[in-house]
Coordinates of C-alpha atoms in Angstrom, one line a residue:
M1 CA -11.3 56.0 9.7
C2 CA -8.2 54.5 11.4
W3 CA -10.3 51.5 12.5
S4 CA -11.5 51.0 9.0
L5 CA -8.0 51.1 7.6
T6 CA -6.8 48.6 10.2
L7 CA -9.7 46.3 9.4
A8 CA -9.0 46.6 5.7
Q9 CA -5.3 45.6 6.3
V10 CA -6.4 42.6 8.3
L11 CA -8.8 41.5 5.6
A12 CA -6.1 42.0 3.0
V13 CA -3.7 39.8 4.9
Q14 CA -6.4 37.1 5.3
V15 CA -7.2 37.2 1.5
L16 CA -3.5 37.0 0.7
W17 CA -3.2 34.0 3.1
I18 CA -6.0 32.1 1.3
A19 CA -4.8 33.2 -2.1
R20 CA -1.3 31.9 -1.4
G21 CA -2.9 28.7 -0.3
S22 CA -4.5 28.2 -3.7
A23 CA -0.9 28.1 -5.1
G24 CA 0.0 25.4 -2.6
I25 CA 2.1 27.5 -0.3
L26 CA -0.2 28.2 2.7
T27 CA -3.7 27.4 3.7
R28 CA -5.9 27.9 6.7
C29 CA -5.7 25.1 9.2
L30 CA -9.1 23.5 9.6
C31 CA -8.3 21.2 12.5
K32 CA -9.8 22.1 15.9
T33 CA -6.3 22.5 17.3
P34 CA -4.0 24.5 15.0
R35 CA -1.0 22.5 16.2
L36 CA -2.4 19.5 14.3
C37 CA -1.5 21.2 11.1
G38 CA 2.1 21.7 12.1
S39 CA 5.0 19.7 10.8
L40 CA 6.1 16.6 12.6
P41 CA 9.5 16.8 14.3
A42 CA 12.4 16.0 11.9
D43 CA 13.4 13.2 14.2
H44 CA 9.8 11.7 14.3
Q45 CA 10.8 8.0 13.7
H46 CA 9.5 4.6 14.9
Q47 CA 11.5 1.5 15.6
V48 CA 9.1 -0.4 13.4
E49 CA 7.0 1.3 10.7
V50 CA 3.4 0.2 10.2
L51 CA 1.9 1.6 7.0
V52 CA -1.8 1.5 6.1
F53 CA -3.0 2.4 2.6
D54 CA -6.4 4.0 2.6
I55 CA -8.6 4.5 -0.5
G56 CA -11.1 7.0 1.0
G57 CA -14.4 7.0 2.9
K58 CA -14.8 6.9 6.7
D59 CA -13.4 3.5 7.5
W60 CA -10.4 5.2 9.1
K61 CA -12.6 6.2 12.1
Y62 CA -12.5 2.5 13.1
Y63 CA -8.8 1.8 12.5
D64 CA -6.6 0.7 15.4
W65 CA -4.5 3.9 15.6
S66 CA -2.3 2.4 18.3
K67 CA -0.8 0.2 15.6
I68 CA -0.3 2.7 12.8
T69 CA 2.7 5.0 12.1
T70 CA 1.8 6.2 8.6
V71 CA -1.4 6.4 6.5
V72 CA -0.9 6.5 2.7
A73 CA -4.0 8.3 1.5
F74 CA -5.0 8.1 -2.1
G75 CA -8.8 8.6 -2.0
R76 CA -10.4 12.0 -1.9
Y77 CA -8.6 14.3 0.5
D78 CA -10.2 14.1 4.0
R79 CA -9.3 16.8 6.4
E80 CA -10.8 14.9 9.3
L81 CA -8.5 11.9 8.6
L82 CA -5.5 14.2 8.7
C83 CA -6.5 15.9 11.9
H84 CA -7.3 12.6 13.6
A85 CA -4.0 11.0 12.4
H86 CA -1.9 13.9 13.6
A87 CA -3.7 13.8 17.0
N88 CA -2.3 10.2 17.2
N89 CA 1.2 11.2 16.0
V90 CA 0.6 9.4 12.7
R91 CA 1.9 10.7 9.4
V92 CA -0.5 11.1 6.4
I93 CA 1.3 11.0 3.1
L94 CA 0.4 11.6 -0.5
K95 CA 0.3 8.7 -3.0
A96 CA 1.6 9.5 -6.5
T97 CA 2.2 7.5 -9.7
I98 CA 5.1 8.5 -11.9
A99 CA 4.7 8.5 -15.7
Q100 CA 7.7 7.9 -17.9
H101 CA 7.3 11.2 -19.7
N102 CA 8.1 13.0 -16.5
L103 CA 11.4 11.2 -16.1
I104 CA 13.9 12.2 -18.8
N105 CA 13.8 15.9 -18.8
R106 CA 15.3 17.4 -15.6
N107 CA 12.9 20.4 -15.8
R108 CA 9.9 18.1 -16.1
R109 CA 11.1 16.2 -13.1
A110 CA 11.4 19.4 -11.1
V111 CA 7.9 20.6 -12.1
W112 CA 6.3 17.2 -11.2
I113 CA 8.1 17.1 -7.8
R114 CA 7.3 20.7 -6.9
K115 CA 3.6 20.2 -7.9
K116 CA 3.4 17.1 -5.6
M117 CA 5.3 18.9 -2.8
L118 CA 3.0 21.9 -2.9
L119 CA -0.1 19.7 -2.9
A120 CA 1.2 17.8 0.1
R121 CA 2.1 21.0 2.0
R122 CA -1.2 22.7 1.2
Q123 CA -3.0 19.7 2.7
Y124 CA -0.6 19.6 5.7
M125 CA 0.6 16.1 4.7
N126 CA 3.8 14.5 5.8
G127 CA 5.5 13.1 2.7
I128 CA 4.9 11.1 -0.4
N129 CA 4.7 7.5 -1.5
M130 CA 5.6 7.0 -5.2
E131 CA 5.3 4.1 -7.7
M132 CA 5.8 3.5 -11.4
W133 CA 4.1 0.7 -13.4
E134 CA 5.7 1.3 -16.8
P135 CA 8.5 -1.0 -18.0
A136 CA 12.2 -0.1 -18.0
T137 CA 15.3 -2.0 -19.0
P138 CA 18.7 -1.9 -17.3
G139 CA 20.9 0.8 -18.7
S140 CA 18.1 2.6 -20.4
E141 CA 17.5 6.4 -19.9
Y142 CA 14.4 5.6 -17.9
Y143 CA 16.4 3.2 -15.7
H144 CA 18.7 5.9 -14.4
A145 CA 16.2 8.8 -14.6
L146 CA 13.8 7.1 -12.2
S147 CA 16.3 6.9 -9.3
Q148 CA 17.2 10.5 -10.1
L149 CA 13.6 11.6 -9.7
V150 CA 13.2 9.7 -6.5
G151 CA 16.4 11.3 -5.1
E152 CA 15.4 14.7 -6.2
A153 CA 11.9 14.3 -4.7
T154 CA 13.4 13.1 -1.4
Q155 CA 15.6 16.2 -1.2
T156 CA 12.7 18.5 -2.0
F157 CA 10.3 17.0 0.5
H158 CA 12.8 16.7 3.3
R159 CA 13.8 20.4 2.8
E160 CA 10.3 21.9 2.3
I161 CA 8.3 19.7 4.7
P162 CA 10.3 19.0 7.9
G163 CA 9.9 15.4 9.2
S164 CA 8.5 14.2 5.9
Q165 CA 8.7 10.6 4.7
V166 CA 9.5 9.5 1.1
S167 CA 8.9 5.9 0.0
F168 CA 8.7 4.0 -3.3
N169 CA 6.7 0.9 -4.1
V170 CA 8.4 -2.0 -5.7
P171 CA 7.3 -5.5 -6.8
W172 CA 7.5 -8.5 -4.5
S173 CA 10.8 -9.5 -6.1
P174 CA 13.4 -7.6 -8.1
D175 CA 13.4 -10.1 -10.9
C176 CA 12.0 -7.7 -13.5
A177 CA 8.4 -8.7 -13.0
D178 CA 6.2 -7.2 -15.8
G179 CA 9.3 -5.6 -17.4
R180 CA 9.9 -3.3 -14.4
C181 CA 13.7 -3.6 -14.4
Y182 CA 14.5 -0.7 -12.1
D183 CA 17.7 0.2 -10.4
Y184 CA 16.3 -0.9 -7.0
A185 CA 19.5 -0.4 -5.1
A186 CA 19.9 3.2 -6.3
I187 CA 16.2 3.9 -5.6
A188 CA 16.5 2.5 -2.1
N189 CA 19.5 4.8 -1.4
S190 CA 17.6 7.8 -2.8
C191 CA 14.6 7.6 -0.4
D192 CA 13.7 6.7 3.1
F193 CA 12.6 3.1 2.3
L194 CA 11.0 0.8 -0.3
F195 CA 7.6 -0.6 0.2
V196 CA 7.8 -4.2 -1.1
M197 CA 4.4 -5.3 -2.4
S198 CA 4.6 -8.8 -1.2
Y199 CA 1.3 -9.8 -2.7
D200 CA -0.1 -10.7 -6.2
I201 CA 2.9 -13.0 -6.2
N202 CA 1.2 -15.5 -8.5
R203 CA -0.3 -12.8 -10.7
R204 CA 1.5 -14.2 -13.7
M205 CA 1.4 -18.0 -13.4
V206 CA 3.8 -19.8 -15.7
D207 CA 4.1 -23.3 -14.5
N208 CA 0.6 -24.6 -14.2
C209 CA -3.0 -23.4 -14.1
F210 CA -4.0 -24.3 -10.5
A211 CA -5.3 -21.8 -8.0
K212 CA -2.5 -20.5 -5.7
P213 CA -2.1 -18.2 -2.7
N214 CA -1.9 -14.5 -3.1
A215 CA 1.2 -14.2 -0.9
P216 CA 2.8 -17.6 -0.1
Y217 CA 5.3 -17.5 2.8
N218 CA 8.4 -18.9 1.1
Q219 CA 8.1 -16.6 -1.9
T220 CA 7.5 -13.6 0.3
L221 CA 10.7 -14.5 2.2
G222 CA 12.6 -15.1 -1.1
G223 CA 11.5 -11.9 -2.7
L224 CA 12.6 -9.8 0.3
S225 CA 15.9 -11.7 0.6
A226 CA 16.6 -11.0 -3.1
Y227 CA 16.4 -7.2 -2.4
I228 CA 18.8 -7.6 0.4
N229 CA 21.1 -9.6 -1.8
L230 CA 21.3 -6.6 -4.1
G231 CA 23.1 -4.8 -1.3
I232 CA 20.0 -3.0 0.0
D233 CA 20.0 -2.4 3.8
S234 CA 17.2 -4.5 5.3
R235 CA 16.2 -1.4 7.3
K236 CA 15.3 0.2 3.9
L237 CA 12.6 -2.4 3.3
V238 CA 8.9 -2.5 4.5
M239 CA 7.0 -5.7 3.8
G240 CA 3.6 -5.2 2.3
I241 CA 0.8 -7.7 3.2
P242 CA -2.6 -8.1 1.7
W243 CA -5.9 -7.8 3.5
Y244 CA -7.5 -9.4 0.4
G245 CA -7.4 -12.6 -1.5
Y246 CA -8.4 -14.3 -4.8
D247 CA -11.6 -16.1 -5.7
Y248 CA -10.7 -18.7 -8.4
T249 CA -13.3 -20.3 -10.7
C250 CA -12.4 -24.0 -11.2
Q251 CA -12.8 -25.4 -14.7
H252 CA -11.8 -28.8 -13.3
F253 CA -11.9 -29.5 -9.5
Y254 CA -10.0 -32.6 -8.5
E255 CA -9.7 -32.1 -4.7
A256 CA -9.2 -29.3 -2.2
G257 CA -6.0 -27.4 -3.2
R258 CA -6.3 -28.7 -6.8
C259 CA -8.6 -26.2 -8.6
E260 CA -7.6 -26.1 -12.3
M261 CA -8.6 -23.0 -14.1
T262 CA -9.0 -22.0 -17.7
T263 CA -5.8 -21.8 -19.7
F264 CA -4.7 -18.8 -21.7
H265 CA -1.9 -18.6 -24.1
L266 CA -0.8 -15.0 -23.9
N267 CA 2.8 -13.9 -23.9
K268 CA 3.8 -17.6 -23.4
L269 CA 1.9 -17.8 -20.1
T270 CA -0.1 -20.9 -19.5
C271 CA -2.4 -19.2 -17.0
S272 CA -3.4 -15.7 -16.1
F273 CA -4.8 -13.9 -13.0
R274 CA -7.7 -12.9 -15.2
V275 CA -9.4 -16.1 -14.3
S276 CA -9.6 -15.0 -10.7
R277 CA -11.5 -12.2 -8.8
W278 CA -10.0 -9.9 -6.2
I279 CA -11.9 -10.2 -3.0
P280 CA -11.5 -8.1 0.3
Y281 CA -11.2 -9.8 3.6
K282 CA -14.6 -8.7 4.8
E283 CA -16.3 -10.5 1.9
I284 CA -14.0 -13.6 2.4
M285 CA -15.2 -13.9 6.0
K286 CA -18.8 -13.3 5.0
R287 CA -18.7 -16.3 2.5
L288 CA -16.7 -18.6 4.6
P289 CA -19.7 -20.0 6.6
M290 CA -21.4 -20.9 3.3
S291 CA -18.4 -22.8 2.0
V292 CA -18.5 -26.6 1.5
T293 CA -15.2 -27.2 3.3
G294 CA -14.8 -24.6 6.0
R295 CA -11.3 -23.1 6.5
Y296 CA -8.5 -25.3 5.2
W297 CA -4.8 -24.6 5.8
D298 CA -2.0 -25.2 3.3
D299 CA 1.2 -25.9 5.3
N300 CA 3.5 -25.6 2.3
H301 CA 2.4 -22.0 1.5
K302 CA 1.3 -21.2 5.1
A303 CA -2.0 -19.8 3.8
P304 CA -5.7 -20.5 4.4
Y305 CA -8.3 -21.3 1.7
Y306 CA -11.8 -22.7 1.3
I307 CA -14.1 -24.0 -1.4
Y308 CA -17.7 -23.0 -2.2
M309 CA -20.0 -23.8 -5.1
V310 CA -22.2 -21.8 -7.4
N311 CA -24.5 -23.6 -9.9
N312 CA -22.4 -26.8 -9.6
T313 CA -19.2 -24.9 -10.2
H314 CA -16.4 -25.1 -7.7
H315 CA -14.7 -21.9 -6.5
E316 CA -11.5 -21.9 -4.4
V317 CA -10.7 -18.8 -2.3
W318 CA -7.1 -18.2 -1.1
Y319 CA -6.4 -15.4 1.4
D320 CA -4.4 -14.2 4.4
D321 CA -5.8 -14.2 7.9
P322 CA -4.4 -13.5 11.4
M323 CA -2.5 -16.8 11.5
S324 CA -0.7 -16.3 8.1
I325 CA 0.0 -12.7 8.8
S326 CA 1.5 -13.5 12.2
M327 CA 3.8 -16.0 10.5
K328 CA 4.9 -13.3 8.1
L329 CA 5.8 -11.1 11.0
S330 CA 8.6 -13.7 11.7
I331 CA 10.1 -12.6 8.3
L332 CA 10.2 -9.0 9.5
K333 CA 12.1 -10.1 12.6
K334 CA 14.3 -12.6 10.8
L335 CA 15.4 -10.2 8.1
K336 CA 15.4 -7.1 10.5
L337 CA 13.1 -5.1 8.1
R338 CA 12.0 -1.5 8.6
G339 CA 8.4 -2.5 9.0
I340 CA 5.2 -3.8 7.6
G341 CA 2.4 -2.3 5.5
V342 CA -1.2 -3.2 4.8
W343 CA -3.0 -3.1 1.5
I344 CA -5.7 -1.9 2.3
G345 CA -7.2 -0.7 5.5
N346 CA -10.6 -0.5 4.0
S347 CA -10.8 -4.3 3.4
L348 CA -12.1 -5.1 6.9
N349 CA -15.6 -5.1 8.2
Y350 CA -16.1 -2.2 10.6
S351 CA -19.8 -2.8 11.3
V352 CA -21.2 -3.3 14.8
N353 CA -21.9 -7.0 14.1
P354 CA -20.1 -8.8 17.1
E355 CA -18.6 -11.6 14.9
A356 CA -17.4 -9.1 12.3
A357 CA -15.9 -6.9 15.0
M358 CA -14.0 -9.8 16.5
Q359 CA -12.6 -10.8 13.0
T360 CA -11.6 -7.2 12.4
N361 CA -9.9 -6.8 15.8
N362 CA -8.0 -10.1 15.2
M363 CA -6.6 -8.7 11.9
W364 CA -5.4 -5.5 13.6
D365 CA -4.0 -7.5 16.5
A366 CA -1.9 -9.6 14.0
L367 CA 0.0 -6.4 13.2
K368 CA 1.4 -6.2 16.7
V369 CA 5.1 -5.9 16.1
D370 CA 6.5 -5.5 19.7

């Protein structure tokens, strides 16, 4: 009778433990070693941050974990990924998009933040990476409310998840791209750092309709410098780099580097990124041997490109490779940035093909920041 009562009490505690987990407060650790579900030390910092965004799947098994400090996971939750990352002392943080309707009302902000914090804690994650895509104008209620939300989220995560990291994604330049005129200085002061998306720089082409690099060196440097000129500490900035490029269809092909595309007249733009196709690095490398030019290098933009043809139509592909990425690392050192980040880790070829393996290793090696 006594044994039955004791067993019932134990079972009741276990049921309560699992039930509390459904509310985001506590869940059973499913890692082989329970310590892998523990919080990272509050002082868990790196001299240089290396973030990798991951969209799901099992590519993470082949990442170079010696180079990574944080994985931003926004695919389906993967317990194995979290356990493996923690075994390598790497953070795994939640990715979240902020909607304007959650900004103005303080209670709505609190509910949104708590929901994200509980989700992260239930999954033993180590922070949150936030972004917002909706427009805002200086002085508007959204303008100030966004930095308030980021600050409140940072306080909540730091308090409830020891050693957690809170970051916010911003455009390549603070020049109100796409109407996103945010209070970037206030946001930077409100979180651990800004992740500067130094890619899609020519997403809105306004001067001419020729194919251009995804992340030209000079504009990358100029955009990051502009954030620093706002008074933001350079150690609050992480430079994002693309592991993908753009495949442009040429309406008129004059010569290499002069691929003219279809012109659109939308919102006073003479050209649009809609005439290009996003292409991951693994596909870029697969097509390179079939190009009519081989790899070309543009010294002005410090970026590679090549040309191929389909049904007598020229295509020009601009991308980043180990050489262009290594040159961007000089920006990190020149401006004394907090670190570098990759969009996205899944873009490389992780097959057993020897040539693909070498290309993939070279891209990871380009992230060496020592």
